[in-house]
């Protein structure tokens, strides 16, 4: 395993002073999976005071002295160093009331959440694995260290962390661990909405998000209750062969790993159970479900303390996921004018994921249509066609020079010119636009 230069330096310095020191946790896990760690965590039997003394010439930050953590900045890289510890009681179901420092690496690793996160590494001694984390990595399994009920009762957020690791790594959750998660999912109500939403976002950005969410329905319905009515809900539609929840999972599988898109796909049909009707032929309809889904989405994201900018984007995508967009330049330019390229591409991604989860041949037809829209979009952008005022070959100053006065008339003239360019009846050329503008003087 190749450690970072800072990690090598820190371990060597602590060892030279007579202390034990190991890389621990996620950095070891990721290295064994041949993934570059985002950061390196070091565990040692040195106390925070002793850690600081080992690095007299480097900057140290008292990150969390109560829990034995000091950050050392060396070579421009910040590395957390934490003293081996034993956690006390978790009276709030989130954090230990107190910790006791120990000289035992095994005792320190035994308090961690999952076996794949309870691995340690030393450059001379290799991987230290007391709880079978290496085997679980090879078997692609997420398993609690020790008794899962104890681990999840200590910290309920670990339930969502298990789902998140499953989404990120594509690992299955071991049966006893999964049963405990389902049994104790109700304890998530003591976790802050911000922490829940953070884990949900990390889950949705995982390459295997659909896999993880489908296999952890009980946990997901605890944090997003609106999913519950979708489970097993038959759509009675010629366009759909899957129940609402299965349709959503399939759509997630066909969506890119983009947070706004994944959130919108997860929530795009939560209003359908409230707008369901059957006609005389037994065909199901969901008139107005996009607006209902958008309303429910906004309410849920507010409760989850979603940032306003992201919330607005997701609600918009849910509200408009059923809009018809023709593969024509005028339609594409109107959409670009209304929402901009970024939001338009997000909407097309949501629509494509939704279409991909339909019954054949409607899935093929729907995705082919959207592919055509994307092709037109790419052409419009490549050819630098105008779809906003700042892309017109003239501006307000140009119109003032030919006799317009600042104000409403000027604004109306520019809007008329832009509409003509978007529809293709007016060329986006300076003289042509000025000639057209003179008609409204």
Tab-separated table of C-alpha atoms in Angstrom:
chain	number	residue	atom	x	y	z
A	1	UNK	CA	0.000	0.000	0.000
A	2	UNK	CA	1.402	3.395	-0.955
A	3	UNK	CA	0.916	5.980	1.773
A	4	UNK	CA	0.987	9.709	1.174
A	5	UNK	CA	4.262	11.454	1.967
A	6	UNK	CA	2.615	13.169	4.917
A	7	UNK	CA	1.290	9.890	6.322
A	8	UNK	CA	4.723	8.257	5.993
A	9	UNK	CA	6.359	11.227	7.708
A	10	UNK	CA	3.822	11.316	10.563
A	11	UNK	CA	3.993	7.571	11.258
A	12	UNK	CA	7.799	7.660	11.197
A	13	UNK	CA	7.943	10.650	13.554
A	14	UNK	CA	5.574	9.049	16.065
A	15	UNK	CA	7.418	5.718	15.879
A	16	UNK	CA	10.757	7.480	16.403
A	17	UNK	CA	9.338	9.002	19.598
A	18	UNK	CA	8.369	5.538	20.848
A	19	UNK	CA	4.679	5.561	19.943
A	20	UNK	CA	2.569	3.241	17.818
A	21	UNK	CA	0.980	4.779	14.724
A	22	UNK	CA	-1.115	3.368	11.893
A	23	UNK	CA	-3.115	4.557	8.932
A	24	UNK	CA	-6.714	3.582	9.733
A	25	UNK	CA	-10.237	3.516	8.369
A	26	UNK	CA	-11.402	4.643	4.968
A	27	UNK	CA	-7.950	5.404	3.586
A	28	UNK	CA	-6.921	1.781	4.138
A	29	UNK	CA	-10.181	0.471	2.719
A	30	UNK	CA	-9.918	2.616	-0.415
A	31	UNK	CA	-6.247	1.744	-0.940
A	32	UNK	CA	-7.045	-1.975	-0.802
A	33	UNK	CA	-9.759	-1.322	-3.402
A	34	UNK	CA	-7.173	0.460	-5.583
A	35	UNK	CA	-8.943	3.785	-5.105
A	36	UNK	CA	-7.001	6.925	-4.206
A	37	UNK	CA	-7.980	7.973	-0.645
A	38	UNK	CA	-9.442	11.454	-0.268
A	39	UNK	CA	-7.470	11.872	2.952
A	40	UNK	CA	-5.346	9.911	5.408
A	41	UNK	CA	-6.250	9.318	9.057
A	42	UNK	CA	-3.641	8.212	11.575
A	43	UNK	CA	-4.347	6.470	14.893
A	44	UNK	CA	-1.749	6.370	17.683
A	45	UNK	CA	-1.350	5.621	21.365
A	46	UNK	CA	0.215	9.089	21.826
A	47	UNK	CA	-1.993	11.610	23.612
A	48	UNK	CA	-2.805	14.883	21.859
A	49	UNK	CA	-0.174	16.661	23.940
A	50	UNK	CA	2.430	14.067	22.977
A	51	UNK	CA	1.401	14.281	19.314
A	52	UNK	CA	1.969	18.036	19.288
A	53	UNK	CA	5.371	17.549	20.901
A	54	UNK	CA	6.394	15.196	18.075
A	55	UNK	CA	5.911	17.942	15.474
A	56	UNK	CA	7.534	21.085	16.894
A	57	UNK	CA	8.257	22.600	13.492
A	58	UNK	CA	4.887	21.877	11.896
A	59	UNK	CA	1.541	23.553	12.336
A	60	UNK	CA	-0.844	21.629	14.597
A	61	UNK	CA	-4.555	22.267	15.076
A	62	UNK	CA	-6.544	21.077	18.082
A	63	UNK	CA	-9.332	19.629	15.960
A	64	UNK	CA	-11.163	17.723	18.678
A	65	UNK	CA	-9.213	17.349	21.885
A	66	UNK	CA	-12.217	15.848	23.698
A	67	UNK	CA	-12.023	12.886	21.321
A	68	UNK	CA	-8.233	12.922	21.055
A	69	UNK	CA	-7.845	14.418	17.591
A	70	UNK	CA	-5.064	16.749	16.472
A	71	UNK	CA	-4.497	17.844	12.880
A	72	UNK	CA	-0.915	18.142	11.670
A	73	UNK	CA	-0.179	20.212	8.568
A	74	UNK	CA	2.955	19.010	6.809
A	75	UNK	CA	3.965	19.619	3.217
A	76	UNK	CA	0.771	21.600	2.734
A	77	UNK	CA	-1.337	18.539	3.580
A	78	UNK	CA	-3.563	18.304	6.662
A	79	UNK	CA	-3.710	14.906	8.380
A	80	UNK	CA	-5.854	14.020	11.389
A	81	UNK	CA	-4.142	12.075	14.162
A	82	UNK	CA	-6.388	10.513	16.795
A	83	UNK	CA	-5.415	8.780	20.009
A	84	UNK	CA	-6.538	5.150	20.421
A	85	UNK	CA	-9.754	5.367	22.412
A	86	UNK	CA	-12.664	3.516	23.933
A	87	UNK	CA	-16.033	5.240	23.621
A	88	UNK	CA	-18.300	5.767	26.601
A	89	UNK	CA	-22.094	5.688	26.564
A	90	UNK	CA	-24.014	7.134	23.608
A	91	UNK	CA	-26.872	8.700	25.541
A	92	UNK	CA	-28.012	10.843	22.586
A	93	UNK	CA	-27.747	8.033	20.021
A	94	UNK	CA	-25.209	10.011	18.012
A	95	UNK	CA	-21.949	10.679	19.875
A	96	UNK	CA	-20.178	9.189	22.879
A	97	UNK	CA	-20.638	11.126	26.120
A	98	UNK	CA	-16.940	10.668	26.821
A	99	UNK	CA	-13.922	8.720	25.603
A	100	UNK	CA	-11.098	6.924	27.377
A	101	UNK	CA	-7.655	6.802	25.818
A	102	UNK	CA	-6.068	3.372	25.481
A	103	UNK	CA	-2.840	1.732	24.317
A	104	UNK	CA	-4.754	-0.942	22.386
A	105	UNK	CA	-5.156	-0.642	18.613
A	106	UNK	CA	-7.628	-3.521	18.690
A	107	UNK	CA	-9.805	-1.772	21.277
A	108	UNK	CA	-9.784	1.368	19.130
A	109	UNK	CA	-10.751	-0.500	15.956
A	110	UNK	CA	-13.464	-2.483	17.767
A	111	UNK	CA	-15.579	0.667	18.271
A	112	UNK	CA	-15.756	1.425	14.526
A	113	UNK	CA	-18.890	0.948	12.426
A	114	UNK	CA	-18.083	-1.620	9.722
A	115	UNK	CA	-15.368	-4.214	9.314
A	116	UNK	CA	-14.179	-2.661	6.055
A	117	UNK	CA	-13.557	0.562	8.012
A	118	UNK	CA	-11.823	-1.210	10.910
A	119	UNK	CA	-8.573	-1.920	9.075
A	120	UNK	CA	-5.165	-0.493	9.959
A	121	UNK	CA	-1.887	-0.355	8.068
A	122	UNK	CA	1.756	0.143	8.953
A	123	UNK	CA	4.540	0.370	6.352
A	124	UNK	CA	6.570	-2.344	8.125
A	125	UNK	CA	3.814	-4.573	9.486
A	126	UNK	CA	1.309	-4.398	6.619
A	127	UNK	CA	-2.467	-4.612	7.097
A	128	UNK	CA	-3.813	-5.250	10.585
A	129	UNK	CA	-7.243	-6.883	10.417
A	130	UNK	CA	-8.855	-8.050	13.665
A	131	UNK	CA	-12.468	-8.292	12.452
A	132	UNK	CA	-12.426	-9.831	8.975
A	133	UNK	CA	-12.593	-6.576	7.046
A	134	UNK	CA	-10.216	-7.876	4.379
A	135	UNK	CA	-12.417	-10.870	3.660
A	136	UNK	CA	-15.501	-8.652	3.561
A	137	UNK	CA	-13.744	-6.399	1.053
A	138	UNK	CA	-12.985	-9.409	-1.137
A	139	UNK	CA	-16.579	-10.654	-0.819
A	140	UNK	CA	-17.996	-7.146	-1.335
A	141	UNK	CA	-19.945	-7.186	1.932
A	142	UNK	CA	-20.804	-4.484	4.467
A	143	UNK	CA	-20.900	-5.932	7.984
A	144	UNK	CA	-20.936	-4.282	11.379
A	145	UNK	CA	-18.024	-4.699	13.770
A	146	UNK	CA	-19.464	-6.814	16.581
A	147	UNK	CA	-23.191	-6.683	17.336
A	148	UNK	CA	-25.077	-4.570	14.771
A	149	UNK	CA	-27.808	-3.576	17.237
A	150	UNK	CA	-25.124	-2.102	19.468
A	151	UNK	CA	-23.400	-0.276	16.629
A	152	UNK	CA	-26.612	1.282	15.312
A	153	UNK	CA	-27.952	2.094	18.784
A	154	UNK	CA	-24.728	3.958	19.501
A	155	UNK	CA	-25.066	6.090	16.388
A	156	UNK	CA	-28.192	5.920	14.232
A	157	UNK	CA	-26.466	7.745	11.379
A	158	UNK	CA	-24.483	4.553	10.783
A	159	UNK	CA	-27.662	3.101	9.274
A	160	UNK	CA	-27.498	5.624	6.458
A	161	UNK	CA	-23.732	5.237	6.198
A	162	UNK	CA	-24.277	1.553	5.416
A	163	UNK	CA	-26.644	2.483	2.591
A	164	UNK	CA	-24.179	5.082	1.354
A	165	UNK	CA	-21.248	2.651	1.275
A	166	UNK	CA	-23.440	0.162	-0.565
A	167	UNK	CA	-24.226	2.832	-3.167
A	168	UNK	CA	-20.631	3.969	-3.524
A	169	UNK	CA	-18.974	0.552	-3.535
A	170	UNK	CA	-21.719	-1.691	-4.914
A	171	UNK	CA	-21.411	-3.937	-1.846
A	172	UNK	CA	-24.299	-5.960	-0.403
A	173	UNK	CA	-25.192	-5.507	3.251
A	174	UNK	CA	-24.762	-8.636	5.371
A	175	UNK	CA	-28.069	-10.156	6.545
A	176	UNK	CA	-27.762	-9.524	10.296
A	177	UNK	CA	-26.562	-5.987	9.659
A	178	UNK	CA	-29.488	-5.379	7.283
A	179	UNK	CA	-32.054	-6.794	9.724
A	180	UNK	CA	-30.722	-4.529	12.451
A	181	UNK	CA	-30.892	-1.503	10.149
A	182	UNK	CA	-34.519	-2.236	9.353
A	183	UNK	CA	-35.384	-2.807	13.006
A	184	UNK	CA	-33.697	0.384	14.197
A	185	UNK	CA	-34.468	2.643	11.221
A	186	UNK	CA	-36.953	4.544	13.395
A	187	UNK	CA	-33.988	5.848	15.407
A	188	UNK	CA	-33.080	8.060	12.474
A	189	UNK	CA	-35.625	10.542	13.817
A	190	UNK	CA	-33.029	11.631	16.385
A	191	UNK	CA	-30.492	12.482	13.678
A	192	UNK	CA	-30.428	16.054	12.387
A	193	UNK	CA	-32.059	16.668	9.022
A	194	UNK	CA	-28.809	18.150	7.727
A	195	UNK	CA	-26.856	14.962	8.470
A	196	UNK	CA	-29.570	12.787	6.943
A	197	UNK	CA	-29.638	14.876	3.780
A	198	UNK	CA	-25.850	14.813	3.524
A	199	UNK	CA	-25.835	11.002	3.582
A	200	UNK	CA	-28.750	10.852	1.130
A	201	UNK	CA	-26.842	13.058	-1.309
A	202	UNK	CA	-23.713	10.914	-1.043
A	203	UNK	CA	-25.867	7.834	-1.624
A	204	UNK	CA	-27.539	9.274	-4.707
A	205	UNK	CA	-24.208	10.290	-6.218
A	206	UNK	CA	-22.939	6.726	-5.843
A	207	UNK	CA	-22.565	4.669	-9.006
A	208	UNK	CA	-24.770	1.970	-7.445
A	209	UNK	CA	-27.443	4.220	-5.932
A	210	UNK	CA	-30.373	2.302	-7.428
A	211	UNK	CA	-28.969	-0.995	-6.129
A	212	UNK	CA	-28.549	0.390	-2.597
A	213	UNK	CA	-31.923	2.133	-2.412
A	214	UNK	CA	-33.851	-0.852	-3.765
A	215	UNK	CA	-32.320	-3.129	-1.116
A	216	UNK	CA	-32.897	-0.687	1.732
A	217	UNK	CA	-36.522	0.295	1.238
A	218	UNK	CA	-37.300	0.328	4.977
A	219	UNK	CA	-34.513	2.819	5.643
A	220	UNK	CA	-35.453	5.016	2.677
A	221	UNK	CA	-39.121	5.218	3.682
A	222	UNK	CA	-38.027	6.391	7.120
A	223	UNK	CA	-36.332	9.473	5.677
A	224	UNK	CA	-38.659	9.925	2.663
A	225	UNK	CA	-42.110	8.655	3.752
A	226	UNK	CA	-43.602	9.667	0.393
A	227	UNK	CA	-41.971	6.588	-1.115
A	228	UNK	CA	-44.189	4.223	0.903
A	229	UNK	CA	-47.398	4.575	-1.201
A	230	UNK	CA	-45.362	3.922	-4.361
A	231	UNK	CA	-44.260	0.438	-3.324
A	232	UNK	CA	-46.302	-2.128	-5.252
A	233	UNK	CA	-48.563	0.579	-6.761
A	234	UNK	CA	-49.776	-0.777	-10.114
A	235	UNK	CA	-50.035	1.950	-12.738
A	236	UNK	CA	-52.614	0.138	-14.937
A	237	UNK	CA	-51.020	1.794	-17.949
A	238	UNK	CA	-50.130	0.557	-21.416
A	239	UNK	CA	-46.936	2.591	-21.078
A	240	UNK	CA	-45.749	1.010	-17.837
A	241	UNK	CA	-45.036	-2.585	-16.835
A	242	UNK	CA	-43.585	-1.782	-13.417
A	243	UNK	CA	-45.124	-0.572	-10.168
A	244	UNK	CA	-44.292	3.002	-9.211
A	245	UNK	CA	-41.368	2.207	-6.941
A	246	UNK	CA	-39.808	-0.300	-9.364
A	247	UNK	CA	-40.250	2.250	-12.158
A	248	UNK	CA	-38.390	4.815	-10.056
A	249	UNK	CA	-35.547	2.400	-9.288
A	250	UNK	CA	-35.216	1.520	-12.976
A	251	UNK	CA	-35.170	5.213	-13.878
A	252	UNK	CA	-32.408	5.773	-11.313
A	253	UNK	CA	-30.352	3.054	-12.991
A	254	UNK	CA	-30.589	5.021	-16.244
A	255	UNK	CA	-29.693	8.394	-14.727
A	256	UNK	CA	-26.264	10.046	-14.582
A	257	UNK	CA	-24.493	10.459	-11.215
A	258	UNK	CA	-25.580	14.075	-10.898
A	259	UNK	CA	-27.211	15.085	-7.616
A	260	UNK	CA	-30.029	17.327	-8.892
A	261	UNK	CA	-30.946	14.785	-11.568
A	262	UNK	CA	-30.860	11.825	-9.156
A	263	UNK	CA	-32.974	13.662	-6.555
A	264	UNK	CA	-35.505	14.608	-9.214
A	265	UNK	CA	-35.671	11.060	-10.578
A	266	UNK	CA	-36.141	9.639	-7.073
A	267	UNK	CA	-39.011	12.049	-6.373
A	268	UNK	CA	-40.536	12.665	-9.813
A	269	UNK	CA	-43.547	10.387	-9.319
A	270	UNK	CA	-44.262	10.692	-5.567
A	271	UNK	CA	-47.472	12.566	-6.418
A	272	UNK	CA	-48.895	9.812	-8.617
A	273	UNK	CA	-50.729	7.854	-5.873
A	274	UNK	CA	-52.682	11.035	-5.078
A	275	UNK	CA	-53.702	11.677	-8.704
A	276	UNK	CA	-54.627	8.170	-9.799
A	277	UNK	CA	-57.858	7.540	-11.712
A	278	UNK	CA	-59.159	4.602	-13.753
A	279	UNK	CA	-61.185	5.215	-16.894
A	280	UNK	CA	-64.024	3.013	-18.164
A	281	UNK	CA	-61.518	0.837	-20.015
A	282	UNK	CA	-59.444	0.169	-16.907
A	283	UNK	CA	-56.630	2.441	-18.065
A	284	UNK	CA	-54.814	4.323	-15.316
A	285	UNK	CA	-54.275	8.084	-15.498
A	286	UNK	CA	-52.326	10.498	-13.314
A	287	UNK	CA	-53.505	13.916	-14.488
A	288	UNK	CA	-51.630	16.700	-12.715
A	289	UNK	CA	-49.207	14.355	-10.983
A	290	UNK	CA	-46.122	16.388	-11.945
A	291	UNK	CA	-47.415	19.458	-10.107
A	292	UNK	CA	-48.404	17.336	-7.092
A	293	UNK	CA	-45.004	15.638	-7.106
A	294	UNK	CA	-43.306	19.035	-7.238
A	295	UNK	CA	-45.296	20.247	-4.233
A	296	UNK	CA	-44.454	17.129	-2.209
A	297	UNK	CA	-40.822	17.352	-3.309
A	298	UNK	CA	-40.521	20.915	-2.097
A	299	UNK	CA	-42.071	20.011	1.257
A	300	UNK	CA	-39.759	17.024	1.743
A	301	UNK	CA	-36.618	18.922	0.719
A	302	UNK	CA	-37.545	21.741	3.088
A	303	UNK	CA	-37.809	19.245	5.936
A	304	UNK	CA	-34.448	17.774	4.947
A	305	UNK	CA	-32.906	21.267	5.046
A	306	UNK	CA	-31.883	21.123	1.397
A	307	UNK	CA	-30.061	24.225	0.188
A	308	UNK	CA	-32.406	26.662	-1.572
A	309	UNK	CA	-30.563	26.665	-4.889
A	310	UNK	CA	-30.548	22.873	-5.156
A	311	UNK	CA	-34.132	22.638	-3.927
A	312	UNK	CA	-35.289	25.068	-6.604
A	313	UNK	CA	-33.554	23.098	-9.349
A	314	UNK	CA	-34.980	19.765	-8.204
A	315	UNK	CA	-38.532	21.076	-7.787
A	316	UNK	CA	-38.356	22.586	-11.288
A	317	UNK	CA	-37.175	19.305	-12.782
A	318	UNK	CA	-39.934	17.343	-11.060
A	319	UNK	CA	-42.607	19.848	-12.098
A	320	UNK	CA	-41.569	19.808	-15.759
A	321	UNK	CA	-40.413	16.201	-16.204
A	322	UNK	CA	-43.512	15.446	-18.281
A	323	UNK	CA	-43.264	18.464	-20.591
A	324	UNK	CA	-43.221	17.712	-24.318
A	325	UNK	CA	-40.099	18.960	-26.097
A	326	UNK	CA	-39.940	18.491	-29.834
A	327	UNK	CA	-36.605	17.814	-31.613
A	328	UNK	CA	-36.868	21.122	-33.462
A	329	UNK	CA	-34.603	24.132	-33.338
A	330	UNK	CA	-37.358	26.544	-32.331
A	331	UNK	CA	-38.489	24.344	-29.446
A	332	UNK	CA	-34.921	23.779	-28.274
A	333	UNK	CA	-34.043	27.471	-28.465
A	334	UNK	CA	-37.191	28.373	-26.520
A	335	UNK	CA	-36.180	25.910	-23.825
A	336	UNK	CA	-32.653	27.319	-23.731
A	337	UNK	CA	-34.045	30.833	-23.452
A	338	UNK	CA	-36.292	29.800	-20.579
A	339	UNK	CA	-33.904	27.751	-18.446
A	340	UNK	CA	-30.352	27.925	-19.799
A	341	UNK	CA	-28.178	25.080	-21.029
A	342	UNK	CA	-27.369	23.523	-17.649
A	343	UNK	CA	-30.958	23.242	-16.430
A	344	UNK	CA	-32.138	22.094	-19.867
A	345	UNK	CA	-29.604	19.265	-19.950
A	346	UNK	CA	-30.646	18.255	-16.428
A	347	UNK	CA	-34.291	18.164	-17.512
A	348	UNK	CA	-33.445	16.055	-20.558
A	349	UNK	CA	-31.492	13.651	-18.324
A	350	UNK	CA	-34.511	13.281	-16.000
A	351	UNK	CA	-36.863	12.777	-18.940
A	352	UNK	CA	-34.538	10.217	-20.522
A	353	UNK	CA	-34.258	8.231	-17.287
A	354	UNK	CA	-38.057	8.309	-16.941
A	355	UNK	CA	-38.553	7.177	-20.536
A	356	UNK	CA	-36.007	4.373	-20.137
A	357	UNK	CA	-38.130	2.828	-17.370
A	358	UNK	CA	-41.261	2.493	-19.523
A	359	UNK	CA	-42.638	-0.600	-21.195
A	360	UNK	CA	-41.367	-1.532	-24.635
A	361	UNK	CA	-41.698	-0.202	-27.283
A	362	UNK	CA	-42.434	3.089	-25.501
A	363	UNK	CA	-39.019	3.126	-23.814
A	364	UNK	CA	-37.219	2.877	-27.162
A	365	UNK	CA	-39.426	5.507	-28.787
A	366	UNK	CA	-39.128	7.874	-25.836
A	367	UNK	CA	-35.368	7.670	-25.513
A	368	UNK	CA	-34.887	7.958	-29.278
A	369	UNK	CA	-36.975	11.144	-29.303
A	370	UNK	CA	-34.919	12.626	-26.490
A	371	UNK	CA	-31.691	11.651	-28.214
A	372	UNK	CA	-32.919	13.645	-31.201
A	373	UNK	CA	-33.599	16.643	-28.953
A	374	UNK	CA	-30.069	16.386	-27.555
A	375	UNK	CA	-28.655	16.266	-31.096
A	376	UNK	CA	-30.531	19.447	-32.011
A	377	UNK	CA	-29.338	21.061	-28.776
A	378	UNK	CA	-25.732	20.241	-29.605
A	379	UNK	CA	-26.149	21.659	-33.109
A	380	UNK	CA	-27.695	24.900	-31.820
A	381	UNK	CA	-24.825	25.401	-29.389
A	382	UNK	CA	-22.145	24.373	-31.893
A	383	UNK	CA	-23.464	26.865	-34.443
A	384	UNK	CA	-23.737	29.539	-31.735
A	385	UNK	CA	-27.358	30.269	-32.572
A	386	UNK	CA	-29.076	33.040	-30.637
A	387	UNK	CA	-31.599	32.137	-27.948
A	388	UNK	CA	-31.006	34.967	-25.455
A	389	UNK	CA	-30.756	38.735	-25.843
A	390	UNK	CA	-27.012	38.746	-25.224
A	391	UNK	CA	-26.565	36.462	-28.251
A	392	UNK	CA	-28.318	38.875	-30.637
A	393	UNK	CA	-26.105	40.661	-33.157
A	394	UNK	CA	-27.500	43.979	-31.854
A	395	UNK	CA	-28.152	45.394	-28.406
A	396	UNK	CA	-30.018	48.281	-26.817
A	397	UNK	CA	-27.295	50.809	-27.644
A	398	UNK	CA	-27.560	49.889	-31.323
A	399	UNK	CA	-31.310	50.523	-31.302
A	400	UNK	CA	-30.862	53.857	-29.518
A	401	UNK	CA	-28.507	54.943	-32.302
A	402	UNK	CA	-31.281	54.429	-34.869
A	403	UNK	CA	-33.829	56.413	-32.883
A	404	UNK	CA	-35.199	54.284	-30.036
A	405	UNK	CA	-35.473	55.832	-26.590
A	406	UNK	CA	-34.592	53.867	-23.454
A	407	UNK	CA	-37.664	52.276	-21.949
A	408	UNK	CA	-40.537	49.930	-22.681
A	409	UNK	CA	-40.533	50.406	-26.454
A	410	UNK	CA	-36.850	49.510	-26.647
A	411	UNK	CA	-37.329	46.380	-24.567
A	412	UNK	CA	-40.304	45.265	-26.656
A	413	UNK	CA	-38.335	45.725	-29.873
A	414	UNK	CA	-35.472	43.579	-28.587
A	415	UNK	CA	-37.922	40.864	-27.493
A	416	UNK	CA	-39.564	40.896	-30.935
A	417	UNK	CA	-36.172	40.583	-32.625
A	418	UNK	CA	-35.176	37.689	-30.366
A	419	UNK	CA	-38.475	35.906	-30.991
A	420	UNK	CA	-37.958	36.279	-34.733
A	421	UNK	CA	-34.434	34.872	-34.511
A	422	UNK	CA	-35.592	31.957	-32.350
A	423	UNK	CA	-38.345	31.035	-34.797
A	424	UNK	CA	-36.041	31.537	-37.781
A	425	UNK	CA	-38.019	34.299	-39.510
A	426	UNK	CA	-35.332	36.910	-38.805
A	427	UNK	CA	-31.633	36.459	-39.519
A	428	UNK	CA	-29.285	37.136	-36.612
A	429	UNK	CA	-27.298	39.660	-38.649
A	430	UNK	CA	-26.743	43.265	-37.570
A	431	UNK	CA	-28.140	45.100	-40.587
A	432	UNK	CA	-31.052	42.726	-40.970
A	433	UNK	CA	-31.959	43.155	-37.296
A	434	UNK	CA	-31.691	46.953	-37.495
A	435	UNK	CA	-33.964	47.030	-40.535
A	436	UNK	CA	-36.511	44.895	-38.704
A	437	UNK	CA	-36.260	47.105	-35.610
A	438	UNK	CA	-37.031	50.268	-37.643
A	439	UNK	CA	-40.540	48.881	-38.266
A	440	UNK	CA	-41.328	49.475	-34.598
A	441	UNK	CA	-40.107	53.046	-34.327
